[in-house]
Amino acid sequence: PVTPGPYRFRLLHRSRELAPDEDELLPEPAPREVPLEIWLFQLWPDR
């Protein structure tokens, strides 16, 4: 089961570059050219 913590953190800080350890909170880095909300929705559509 996925916990909301890391994803909420990523959303709050989507406007800046993340440090590598912050990226590792997610299963894979979000493509920079794709809006993060769309990327998260594609991975977890039931969110």
PDB file of C-alpha atoms in Angstrom:
ATOM      1  CA  PRO A   1       0.000   0.000   0.000  1.00  0.00           C
ATOM      2  CA  VAL A   2       1.242   3.497  -0.825  1.00  0.00           C
ATOM      3  CA  THR A   3       1.397   6.077   1.936  1.00  0.00           C
ATOM      4  CA  PRO A   4       0.294   9.634   1.141  1.00  0.00           C
ATOM      5  CA  GLY A   5       3.221  11.287   2.919  1.00  0.00           C
ATOM      6  CA  PRO A   6       5.919  11.222   0.216  1.00  0.00           C
ATOM      7  CA  TYR A   7       3.472  12.158  -2.534  1.00  0.00           C
ATOM      8  CA  ARG A   8       2.086  15.061  -0.563  1.00  0.00           C
ATOM      9  CA  PHE A   9       5.669  16.211   0.022  1.00  0.00           C
ATOM     10  CA  ARG A  10       6.400  16.020  -3.708  1.00  0.00           C
ATOM     11  CA  LEU A  11       3.278  18.029  -4.520  1.00  0.00           C
ATOM     12  CA  LEU A  12       4.160  20.742  -2.009  1.00  0.00           C
ATOM     13  CA  HIS A  13       7.650  21.091  -3.472  1.00  0.00           C
ATOM     14  CA  ARG A  14       6.928  20.543  -7.154  1.00  0.00           C
ATOM     15  CA  SER A  15       8.011  24.105  -7.968  1.00  0.00           C
ATOM     16  CA  ARG A  16      11.673  23.435  -7.160  1.00  0.00           C
ATOM     17  CA  GLU A  17      14.209  20.798  -8.099  1.00  0.00           C
ATOM     18  CA  LEU A  18      14.195  17.911  -5.661  1.00  0.00           C
ATOM     19  CA  ALA A  19      17.293  16.474  -4.076  1.00  0.00           C
ATOM     20  CA  PRO A  20      18.048  12.846  -5.089  1.00  0.00           C
ATOM     21  CA  ASP A  21      16.996  11.501  -1.693  1.00  0.00           C
ATOM     22  CA  GLU A  22      13.671  13.298  -2.035  1.00  0.00           C
ATOM     23  CA  ASP A  23      13.138  11.774  -5.474  1.00  0.00           C
ATOM     24  CA  GLU A  24      13.678   8.329  -3.958  1.00  0.00           C
ATOM     25  CA  LEU A  25      10.521   8.782  -1.891  1.00  0.00           C
ATOM     26  CA  LEU A  26       8.647   7.985  -5.102  1.00  0.00           C
ATOM     27  CA  PRO A  27       8.759   4.744  -7.119  1.00  0.00           C
ATOM     28  CA  GLU A  28      10.229   6.636 -10.073  1.00  0.00           C
ATOM     29  CA  PRO A  29      11.043  10.279 -10.846  1.00  0.00           C
ATOM     30  CA  ALA A  30       8.159  12.232 -12.331  1.00  0.00           C
ATOM     31  CA  PRO A  31       8.897  13.378 -15.882  1.00  0.00           C
ATOM     32  CA  ARG A  32       9.705  17.085 -15.640  1.00  0.00           C
ATOM     33  CA  GLU A  33       7.585  17.878 -18.700  1.00  0.00           C
ATOM     34  CA  VAL A  34       4.445  16.241 -17.303  1.00  0.00           C
ATOM     35  CA  PRO A  35       2.337  18.076 -14.703  1.00  0.00           C
ATOM     36  CA  LEU A  36       2.819  16.209 -11.442  1.00  0.00           C
ATOM     37  CA  GLU A  37      -0.890  15.922 -10.695  1.00  0.00           C
ATOM     38  CA  ILE A  38      -1.413  14.085 -13.999  1.00  0.00           C
ATOM     39  CA  TRP A  39       1.582  11.832 -13.354  1.00  0.00           C
ATOM     40  CA  LEU A  40       0.287  10.920  -9.895  1.00  0.00           C
ATOM     41  CA  PHE A  41      -3.195  10.306 -11.262  1.00  0.00           C
ATOM     42  CA  GLN A  42      -1.797   7.912 -13.860  1.00  0.00           C
ATOM     43  CA  LEU A  43       0.056   5.938 -11.182  1.00  0.00           C
ATOM     44  CA  TRP A  44      -2.708   6.017  -8.570  1.00  0.00           C
ATOM     45  CA  PRO A  45      -6.022   6.728 -10.337  1.00  0.00           C
ATOM     46  CA  ASP A  46      -8.011   5.873  -7.194  1.00  0.00           C
ATOM     47  CA  ARG A  47      -6.401   8.676  -5.195  1.00  0.00           C
TER      48      ARG A  47
END
